[in-house]
Coordinates of C-alpha atoms and ligand atoms in Angstrom, one line a residue:
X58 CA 5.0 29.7 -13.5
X59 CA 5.3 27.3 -16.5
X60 CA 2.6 24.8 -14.8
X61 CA -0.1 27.4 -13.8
X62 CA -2.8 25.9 -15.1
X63 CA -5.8 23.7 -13.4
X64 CA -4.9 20.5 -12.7
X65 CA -1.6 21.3 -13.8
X66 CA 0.1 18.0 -12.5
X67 CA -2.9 15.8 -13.8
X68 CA -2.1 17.3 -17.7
X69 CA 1.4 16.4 -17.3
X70 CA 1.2 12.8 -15.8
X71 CA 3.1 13.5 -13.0
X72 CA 0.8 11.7 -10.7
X73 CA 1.4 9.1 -7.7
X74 CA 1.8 5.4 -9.5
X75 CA -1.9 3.9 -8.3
X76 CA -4.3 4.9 -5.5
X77 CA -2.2 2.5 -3.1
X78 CA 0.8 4.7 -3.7
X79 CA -0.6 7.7 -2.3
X80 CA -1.8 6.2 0.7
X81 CA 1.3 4.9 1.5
X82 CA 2.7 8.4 0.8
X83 CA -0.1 9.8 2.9
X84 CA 0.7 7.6 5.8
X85 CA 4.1 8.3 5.7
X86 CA 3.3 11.9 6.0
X87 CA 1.0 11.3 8.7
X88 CA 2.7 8.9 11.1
X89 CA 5.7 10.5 11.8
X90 CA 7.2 11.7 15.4
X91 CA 3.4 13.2 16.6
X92 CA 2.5 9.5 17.0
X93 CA 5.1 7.8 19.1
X94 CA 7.1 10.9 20.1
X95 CA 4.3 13.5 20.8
X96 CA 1.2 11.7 21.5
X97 CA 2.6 9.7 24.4
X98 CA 4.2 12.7 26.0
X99 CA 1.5 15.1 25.4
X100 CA -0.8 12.4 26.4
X101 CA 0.9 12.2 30.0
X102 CA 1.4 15.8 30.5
X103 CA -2.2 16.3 30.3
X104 CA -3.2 13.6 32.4
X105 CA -4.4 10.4 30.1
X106 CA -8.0 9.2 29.4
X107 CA -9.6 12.4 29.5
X108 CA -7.4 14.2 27.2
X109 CA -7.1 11.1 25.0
X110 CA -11.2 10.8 24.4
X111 CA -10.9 14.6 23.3
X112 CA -8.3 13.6 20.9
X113 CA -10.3 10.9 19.3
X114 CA -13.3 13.1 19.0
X115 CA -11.1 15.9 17.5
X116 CA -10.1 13.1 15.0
X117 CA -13.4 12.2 14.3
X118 CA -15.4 15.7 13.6
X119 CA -12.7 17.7 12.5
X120 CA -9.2 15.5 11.7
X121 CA -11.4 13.1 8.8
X122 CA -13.3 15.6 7.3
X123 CA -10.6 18.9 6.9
X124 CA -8.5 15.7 5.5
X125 CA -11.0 14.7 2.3
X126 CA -11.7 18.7 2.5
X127 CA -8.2 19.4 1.8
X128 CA -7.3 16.2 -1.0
X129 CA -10.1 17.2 -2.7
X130 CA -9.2 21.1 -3.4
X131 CA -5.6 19.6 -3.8
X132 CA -6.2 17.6 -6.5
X133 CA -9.1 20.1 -7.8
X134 CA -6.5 22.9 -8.3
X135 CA -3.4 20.5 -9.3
X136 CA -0.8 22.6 -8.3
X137 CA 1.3 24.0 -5.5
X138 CA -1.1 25.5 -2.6
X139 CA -0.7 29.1 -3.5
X140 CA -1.6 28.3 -6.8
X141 CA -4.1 26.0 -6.4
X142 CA -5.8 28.4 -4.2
X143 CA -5.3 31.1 -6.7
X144 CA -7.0 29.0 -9.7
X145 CA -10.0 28.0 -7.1
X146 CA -10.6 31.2 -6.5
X147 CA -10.8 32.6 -9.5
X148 CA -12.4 29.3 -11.2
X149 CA -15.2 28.9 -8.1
X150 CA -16.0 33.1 -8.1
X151 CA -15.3 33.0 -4.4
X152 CA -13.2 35.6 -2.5
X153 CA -9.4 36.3 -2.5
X154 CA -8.9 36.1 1.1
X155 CA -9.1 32.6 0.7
X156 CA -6.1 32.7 -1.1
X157 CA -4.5 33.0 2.8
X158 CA -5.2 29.4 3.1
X159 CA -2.3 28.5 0.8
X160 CA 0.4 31.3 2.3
X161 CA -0.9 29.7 6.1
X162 CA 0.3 26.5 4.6
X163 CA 3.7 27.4 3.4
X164 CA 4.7 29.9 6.3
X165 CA 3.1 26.7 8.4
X166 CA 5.1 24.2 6.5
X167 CA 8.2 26.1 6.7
X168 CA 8.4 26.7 10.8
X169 CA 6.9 22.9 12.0
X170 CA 9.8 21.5 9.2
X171 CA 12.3 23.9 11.4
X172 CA 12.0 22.4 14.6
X173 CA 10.9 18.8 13.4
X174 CA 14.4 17.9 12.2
X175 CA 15.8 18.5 15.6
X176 CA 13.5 15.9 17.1
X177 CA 14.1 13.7 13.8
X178 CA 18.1 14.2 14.7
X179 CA 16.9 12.7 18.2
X180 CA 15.9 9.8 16.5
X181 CA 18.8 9.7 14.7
X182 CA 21.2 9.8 17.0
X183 CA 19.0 7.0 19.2
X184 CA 20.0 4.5 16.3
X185 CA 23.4 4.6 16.9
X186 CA 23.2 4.9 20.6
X187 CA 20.7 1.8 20.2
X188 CA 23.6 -0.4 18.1
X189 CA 26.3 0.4 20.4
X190 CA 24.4 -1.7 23.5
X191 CA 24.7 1.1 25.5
X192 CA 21.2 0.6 26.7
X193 CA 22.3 -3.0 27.5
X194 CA 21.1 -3.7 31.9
X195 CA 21.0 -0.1 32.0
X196 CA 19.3 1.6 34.3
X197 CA 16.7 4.4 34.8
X198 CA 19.2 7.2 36.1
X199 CA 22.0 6.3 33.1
X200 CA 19.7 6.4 30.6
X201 CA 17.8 9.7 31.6
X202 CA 21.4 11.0 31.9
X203 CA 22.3 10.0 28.3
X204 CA 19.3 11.9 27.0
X205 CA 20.0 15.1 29.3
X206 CA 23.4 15.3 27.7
X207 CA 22.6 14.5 24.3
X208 CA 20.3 17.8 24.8
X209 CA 22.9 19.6 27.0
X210 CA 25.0 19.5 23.7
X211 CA 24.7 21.9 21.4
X212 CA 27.1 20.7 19.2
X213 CA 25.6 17.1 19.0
X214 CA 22.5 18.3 18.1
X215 CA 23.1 20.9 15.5
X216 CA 25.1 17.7 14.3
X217 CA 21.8 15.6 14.3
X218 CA 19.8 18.4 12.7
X219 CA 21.9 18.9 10.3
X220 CA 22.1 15.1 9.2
X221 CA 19.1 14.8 9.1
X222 CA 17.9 17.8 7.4
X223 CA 20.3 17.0 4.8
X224 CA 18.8 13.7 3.9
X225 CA 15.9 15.4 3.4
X226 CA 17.0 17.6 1.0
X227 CA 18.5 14.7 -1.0
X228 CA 15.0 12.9 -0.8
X229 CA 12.9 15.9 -1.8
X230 CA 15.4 17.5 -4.4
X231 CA 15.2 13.7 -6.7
X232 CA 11.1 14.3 -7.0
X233 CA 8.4 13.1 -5.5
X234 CA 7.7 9.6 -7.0
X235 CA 11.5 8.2 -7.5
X236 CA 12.4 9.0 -3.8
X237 CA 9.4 8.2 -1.9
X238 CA 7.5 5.3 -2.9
X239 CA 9.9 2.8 -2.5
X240 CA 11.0 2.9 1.1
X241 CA 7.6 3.8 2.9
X242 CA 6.3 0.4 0.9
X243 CA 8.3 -1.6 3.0
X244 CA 9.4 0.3 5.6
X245 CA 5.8 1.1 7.2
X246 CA 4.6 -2.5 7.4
X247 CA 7.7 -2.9 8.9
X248 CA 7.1 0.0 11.7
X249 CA 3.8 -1.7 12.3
X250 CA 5.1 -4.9 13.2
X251 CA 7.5 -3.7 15.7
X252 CA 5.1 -1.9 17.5
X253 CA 3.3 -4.7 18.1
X254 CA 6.1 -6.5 19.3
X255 CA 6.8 -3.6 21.9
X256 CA 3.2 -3.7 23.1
X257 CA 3.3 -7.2 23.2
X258 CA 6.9 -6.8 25.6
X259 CA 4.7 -4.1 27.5
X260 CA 2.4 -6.6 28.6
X261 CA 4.5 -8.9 29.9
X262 CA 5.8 -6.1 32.5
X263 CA 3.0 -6.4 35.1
X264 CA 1.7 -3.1 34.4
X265 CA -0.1 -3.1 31.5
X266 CA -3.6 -3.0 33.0
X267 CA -2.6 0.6 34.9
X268 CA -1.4 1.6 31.2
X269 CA -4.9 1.1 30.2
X270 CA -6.8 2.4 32.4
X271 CA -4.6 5.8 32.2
X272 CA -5.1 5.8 28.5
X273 CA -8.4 5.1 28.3
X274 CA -10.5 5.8 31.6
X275 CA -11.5 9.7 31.5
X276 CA -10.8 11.8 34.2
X277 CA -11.9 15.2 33.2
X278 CA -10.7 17.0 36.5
X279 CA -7.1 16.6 35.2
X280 CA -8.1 18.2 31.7
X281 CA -7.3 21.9 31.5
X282 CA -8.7 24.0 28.6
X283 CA -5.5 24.4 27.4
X284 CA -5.3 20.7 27.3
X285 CA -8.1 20.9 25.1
X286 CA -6.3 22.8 22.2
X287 CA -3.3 21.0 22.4
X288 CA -5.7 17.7 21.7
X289 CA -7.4 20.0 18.8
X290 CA -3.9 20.9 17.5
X291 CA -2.4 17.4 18.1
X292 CA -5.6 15.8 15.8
X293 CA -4.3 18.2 12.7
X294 CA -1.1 17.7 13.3
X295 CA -1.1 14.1 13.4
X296 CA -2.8 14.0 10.6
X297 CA -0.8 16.6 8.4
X298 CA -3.4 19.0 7.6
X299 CA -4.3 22.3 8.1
X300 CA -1.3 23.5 6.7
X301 CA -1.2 22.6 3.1
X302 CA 0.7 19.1 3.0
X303 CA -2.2 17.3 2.2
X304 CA -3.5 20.0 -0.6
X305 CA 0.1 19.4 -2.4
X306 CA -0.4 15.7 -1.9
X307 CA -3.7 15.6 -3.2
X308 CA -2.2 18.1 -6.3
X309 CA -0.8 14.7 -7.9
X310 CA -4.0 12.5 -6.7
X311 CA -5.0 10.0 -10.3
X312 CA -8.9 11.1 -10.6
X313 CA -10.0 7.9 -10.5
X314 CA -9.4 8.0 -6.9
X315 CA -12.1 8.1 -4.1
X316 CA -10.7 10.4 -2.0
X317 CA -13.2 9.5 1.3
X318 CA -12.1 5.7 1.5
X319 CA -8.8 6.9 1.2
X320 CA -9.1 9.7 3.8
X321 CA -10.7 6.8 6.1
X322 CA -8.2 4.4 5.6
X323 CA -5.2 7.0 6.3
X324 CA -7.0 8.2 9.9
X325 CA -7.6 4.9 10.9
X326 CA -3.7 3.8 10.5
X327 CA -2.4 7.0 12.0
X328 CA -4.4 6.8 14.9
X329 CA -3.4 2.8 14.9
X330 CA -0.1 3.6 15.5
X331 CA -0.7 6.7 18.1
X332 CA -2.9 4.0 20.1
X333 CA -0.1 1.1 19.7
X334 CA 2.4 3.5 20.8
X335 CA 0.9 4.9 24.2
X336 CA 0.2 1.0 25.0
X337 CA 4.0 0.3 24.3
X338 CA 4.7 2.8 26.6
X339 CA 2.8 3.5 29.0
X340 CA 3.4 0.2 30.8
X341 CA 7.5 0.8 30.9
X342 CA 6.4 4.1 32.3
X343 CA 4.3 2.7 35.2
X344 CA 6.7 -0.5 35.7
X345 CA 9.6 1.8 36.2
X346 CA 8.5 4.5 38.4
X347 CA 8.7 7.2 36.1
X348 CA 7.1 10.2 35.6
X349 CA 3.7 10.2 32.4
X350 CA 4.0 13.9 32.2
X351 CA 8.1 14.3 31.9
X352 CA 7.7 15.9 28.5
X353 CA 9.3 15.5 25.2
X354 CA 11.9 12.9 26.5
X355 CA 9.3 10.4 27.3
X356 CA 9.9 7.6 24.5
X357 CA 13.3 8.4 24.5
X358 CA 14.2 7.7 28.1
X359 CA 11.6 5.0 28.5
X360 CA 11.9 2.5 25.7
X361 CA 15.5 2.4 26.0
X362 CA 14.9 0.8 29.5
X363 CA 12.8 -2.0 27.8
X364 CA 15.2 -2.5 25.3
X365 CA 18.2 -2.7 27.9
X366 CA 16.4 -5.6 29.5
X367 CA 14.3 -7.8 27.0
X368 CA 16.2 -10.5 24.7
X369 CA 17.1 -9.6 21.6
X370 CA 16.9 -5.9 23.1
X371 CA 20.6 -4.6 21.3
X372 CA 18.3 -5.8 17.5
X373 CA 14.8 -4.8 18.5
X374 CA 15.5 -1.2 20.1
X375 CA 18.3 -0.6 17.0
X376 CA 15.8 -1.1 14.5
X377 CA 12.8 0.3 17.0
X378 CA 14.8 3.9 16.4
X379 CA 15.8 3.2 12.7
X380 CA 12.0 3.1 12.1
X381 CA 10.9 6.2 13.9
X382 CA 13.7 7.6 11.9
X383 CA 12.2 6.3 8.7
X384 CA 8.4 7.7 9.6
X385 CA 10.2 10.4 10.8
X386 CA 11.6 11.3 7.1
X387 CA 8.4 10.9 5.3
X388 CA 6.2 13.2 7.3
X389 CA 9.1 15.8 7.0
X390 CA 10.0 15.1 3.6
X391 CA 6.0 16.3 3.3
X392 CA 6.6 19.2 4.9
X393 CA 9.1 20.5 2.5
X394 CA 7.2 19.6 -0.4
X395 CA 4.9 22.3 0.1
X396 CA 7.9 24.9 0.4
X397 CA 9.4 23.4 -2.5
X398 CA 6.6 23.2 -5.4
X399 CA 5.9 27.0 -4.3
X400 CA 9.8 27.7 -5.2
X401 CA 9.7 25.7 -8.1
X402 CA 6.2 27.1 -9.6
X403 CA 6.3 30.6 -8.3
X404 CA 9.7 31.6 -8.9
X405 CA 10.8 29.4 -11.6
X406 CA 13.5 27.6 -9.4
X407 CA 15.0 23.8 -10.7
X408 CA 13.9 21.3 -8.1
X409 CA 16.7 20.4 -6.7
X410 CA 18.0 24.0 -5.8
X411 CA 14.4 24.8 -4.4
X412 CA 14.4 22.0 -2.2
X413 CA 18.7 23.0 -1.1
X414 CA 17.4 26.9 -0.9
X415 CA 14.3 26.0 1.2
X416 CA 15.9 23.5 3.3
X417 CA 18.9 25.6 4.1
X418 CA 16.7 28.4 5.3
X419 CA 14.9 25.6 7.3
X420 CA 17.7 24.6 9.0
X421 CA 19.0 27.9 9.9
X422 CA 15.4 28.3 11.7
X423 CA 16.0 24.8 13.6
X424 CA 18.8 26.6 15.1
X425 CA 16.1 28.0 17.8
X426 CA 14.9 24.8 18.5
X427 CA 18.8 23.6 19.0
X428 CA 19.2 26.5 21.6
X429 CA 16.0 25.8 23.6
X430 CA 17.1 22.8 24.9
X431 CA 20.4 24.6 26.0
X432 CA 22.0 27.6 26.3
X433 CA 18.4 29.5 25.6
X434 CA 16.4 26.9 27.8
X435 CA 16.1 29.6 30.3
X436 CA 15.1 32.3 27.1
X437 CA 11.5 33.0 27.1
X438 CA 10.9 35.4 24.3
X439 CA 7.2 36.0 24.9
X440 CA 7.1 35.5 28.7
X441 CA 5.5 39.0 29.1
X442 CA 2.5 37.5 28.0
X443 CA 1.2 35.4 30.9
X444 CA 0.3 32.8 28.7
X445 CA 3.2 32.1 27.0
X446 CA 5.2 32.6 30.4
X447 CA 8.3 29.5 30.9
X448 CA 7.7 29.0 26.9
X449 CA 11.1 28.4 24.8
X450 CA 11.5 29.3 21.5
X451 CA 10.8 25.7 21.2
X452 CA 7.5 25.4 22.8
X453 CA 6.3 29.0 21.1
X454 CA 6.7 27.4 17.4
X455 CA 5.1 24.4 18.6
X456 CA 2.3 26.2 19.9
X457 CA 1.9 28.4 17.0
X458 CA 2.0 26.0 14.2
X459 CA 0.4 23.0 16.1
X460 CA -2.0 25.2 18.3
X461 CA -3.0 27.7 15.9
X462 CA -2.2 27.9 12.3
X463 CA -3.0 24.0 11.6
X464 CA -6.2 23.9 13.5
X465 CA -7.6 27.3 11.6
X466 CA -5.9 26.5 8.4
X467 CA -8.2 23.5 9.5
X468 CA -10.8 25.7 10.0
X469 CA -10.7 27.6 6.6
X470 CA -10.5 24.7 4.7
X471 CA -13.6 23.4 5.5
X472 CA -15.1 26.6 5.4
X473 CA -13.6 26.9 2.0
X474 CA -14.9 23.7 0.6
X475 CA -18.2 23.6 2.6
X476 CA -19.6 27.3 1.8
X477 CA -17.5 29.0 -1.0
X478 CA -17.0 25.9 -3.3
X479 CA -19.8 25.1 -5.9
X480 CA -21.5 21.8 -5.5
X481 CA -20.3 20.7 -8.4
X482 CA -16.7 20.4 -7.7
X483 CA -17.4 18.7 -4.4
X484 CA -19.2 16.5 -6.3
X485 CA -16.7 15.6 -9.0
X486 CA -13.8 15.2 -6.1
X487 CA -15.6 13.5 -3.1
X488 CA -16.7 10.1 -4.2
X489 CA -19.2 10.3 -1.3
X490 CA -23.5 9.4 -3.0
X491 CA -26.6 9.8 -1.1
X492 CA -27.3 9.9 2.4
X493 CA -23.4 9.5 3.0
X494 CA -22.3 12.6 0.6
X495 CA -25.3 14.5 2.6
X496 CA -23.9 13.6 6.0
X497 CA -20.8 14.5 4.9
X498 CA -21.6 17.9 3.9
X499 CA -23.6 18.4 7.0
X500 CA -20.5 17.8 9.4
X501 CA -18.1 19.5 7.1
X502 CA -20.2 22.7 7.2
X503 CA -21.1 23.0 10.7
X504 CA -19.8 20.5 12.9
X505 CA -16.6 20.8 11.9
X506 CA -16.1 24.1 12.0
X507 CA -18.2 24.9 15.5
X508 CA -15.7 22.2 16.9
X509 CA -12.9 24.5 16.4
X510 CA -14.7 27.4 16.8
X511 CA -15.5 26.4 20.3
X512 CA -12.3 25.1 21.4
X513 CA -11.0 28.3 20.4
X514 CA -14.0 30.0 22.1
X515 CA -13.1 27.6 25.4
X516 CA -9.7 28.9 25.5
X517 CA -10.3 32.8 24.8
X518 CA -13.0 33.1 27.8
Ligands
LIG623 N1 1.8 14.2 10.9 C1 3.1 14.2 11.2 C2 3.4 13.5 12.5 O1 2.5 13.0 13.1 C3 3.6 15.6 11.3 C4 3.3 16.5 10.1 C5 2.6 17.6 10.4 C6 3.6 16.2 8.9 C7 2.2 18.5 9.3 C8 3.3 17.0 7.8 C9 2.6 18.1 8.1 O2 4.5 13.3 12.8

């Protein structure tokens, strides 16, 4: 525990280069697979406008305000989450339970990183399938086919997993700042333009206008109350909080930084590219006949077709997949930073062998997620619960980390920060004055948490 002490990371300079660095290292953390993998999908499973306009609010009343909630005790207790939770405590006066909040974040980290590299490894493997202008005047059957036998194979995706795990061992074990900044600098401007590029494609297929209207005019009959909670879970997830992440980012956050504009400015680019990426889709998914609620293969049997038939298709859909790869890596390099600094503060462990120990046992826990889309698809540990009945060892860590433990990690945060917290401290961190700081409070301490507390509520009764 040689940096145990407040602000531990802020004493030794070990801090992100400028404010612009961290918010680059934020969005990479943020827009990842949830925004062009899961929100599309999830978005068509539960039935479009509706579901989306829940989403947006979740963002809004809980996403923005757990995120500055969960910088700011970050950078307030400088260190790993378990530690920094420990010092708060013990520095504010509050209660030890709160010290929870940092275990929820590594047990949280540790399970979404498990089955996040497998869809990563899709990604992956969509690169080179991309290159070899396979896609090329392909059409809807083949390339469903290619995707149901990239998941029929457990060898190619334990292959994927493993790849892709492995770079992200490499990343995290060479430290935060050397590894990191760099390629999400260029790369996520980069990500940005293409999207545009593939919504501009999308319009140009005839049915962009039913894209729109699915995405954005409401129909609450098709919105079930679990539909709800999958839109609360989907508003932490895509933004990375609730489960620690942010509290290790914030940990090497320069104090000069406001940490509200930041927070802002992070929300509005993640749910940029969420947006962009439903309207790049969406379209395809109309013009071709297929099916908005086909699940977790959406992008990947639906962009391909684009790709197959616009110019320039073999380049664009190549580096398309290169980039989700890339966004990919930086939300799930986040997720093993978490693991790691607890390994390296708590039990004395170099870097570099916390981030190989943590990662290894990671990718032995993808292993379920491998299996579920083979030979366990038909294994439904919990299906004597009717809830949880037709759910794979997939879907069940899905649900727990992204259905529960993010949105009331959520939930004890900004209880944490709202009611235990002195004043004073919020004060320091926030950067918020006035009416603004006052507003702020206000939604952080009962808004927020009555949102979640009623979804929850919603989906109990
Ligand atoms: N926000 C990331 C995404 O949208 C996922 C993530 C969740 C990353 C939790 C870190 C922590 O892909």
């Amino acid at each position: 525990m040689s940096q145990a002490t407040p602000k531990a990371h802020q004493q030794a300079g070990n801090l992100w280069s400028s404010r612009m660095a961290f918010i680059l290292a934020a969005v990479g953390s943020a827009v990842g697979l949830g925004n062009i993998w899961k929100f599309p999908y999830i978005t068509g499973e539960n039935g479009g406008g509706a579901f989306v306009l829940v989403y947006l609010a979740c963002i809004a009343v809980v996403g923005i305000p757990v995120l500055i909630a969960e910088v700011m005790v970050g950078r307030r207790g400088g260190q790993s989450p378990v530690a920094s939770m420990r010092e708060l405590t013990t520095v504010e006066g509050t209660r030890k339970g709160w010290r929870l909040i940092g275990w929820n974040g590594i047990i949280a980290s540790f399970l979404v990183l498990s089955f996040y590299s497998v869809i990563g490894g899709w990604a992956l493997s969509y690169v080179g399938k991309a290159a070899s202008g396979m896609f090329a005047g392909a059409d809807a059957d083949t390339i469903g086919n290619t995707f149901g036998g990239m998941l029929a194979s457990t060898g190619d995706l334990m292959l994927w997993h493993s790849i892709f795990m492995a770079i992200v061992i490499l990343i995290v074990g060479r430290g935060i700042r050397s590894g990191m900044e760099k390629a999400i600098n260029t790369l996520m401007p980069l990500l940005f333009i293409l999207l545009f590029i593939m919504v501009g494609y999308a319009t140009t297929t005839g049915k962009f206008g039913e894209a729109v209207s699915f995405m954005f005019s409401p129909d609450f009959s098709k919105l079930t109350t679990e539909g709800v909670l999958t839109a609360l879970g989907h508003a932490a997830f895509t933004l990375s909080i609730g489960i620690g992440v942010m509290m290790a980012y914030g940990s090497y956050l320069p104090q000069n930084v406001n940490i509200a504009r930041t927070a802002m400015t992070i929300a509005v680019m993640d749910t940029g590219v969420a947006l962009l990426a439903g309207l790049a889709i969406f379209p395809l998914v109309f013009a071709n006949g297929l099916e908005p609620g086909s699940g977790p293969g959406l992008i990947f049997v639906t962009l391909p077709l684009a790709f197959g038939q616009m110019t320039g298709g073999l380049i664009f859909g190549t580096l398309f997949f290169a980039l989700l790869l890339v966004a990919a890596l930086t939300s799930a390099i986040s997720m093993l930073e978490p693991v790691v600094e607890w390994l390296e503060e708590h039990k004395g462990i170099s870097r570099a062998k916390s981030a190989l120990f943590g990662g290894l046992a990671i990718w032995l826990v993808g292993i379920g997620t491998v299996l579920s889309f083979n030979n366990w698809a038909d294994f439904h540990p919990l299906a004597f619960i009717p809830f949880f009945e037709g759910k794979t060892v997939f879907d069940l860590l899905d649900f727990l980390v992204s259905n529960l433990m993010m949105p009331l990690g959520g939930l004890a945060i900004a209880l944490f920060a709202g009611w235990a917290m002195k004043r004073q401290g919020l004060d320091d961190e926030i950067g918020l004055k006035g009416a603004a700081y006052s507003a702020f409070m206000f939604v952080l301490r009962f808004l927020t948490p009555a949102g979640i507390v009623v979804v929850f509520l919603y989906n109990l009764l």
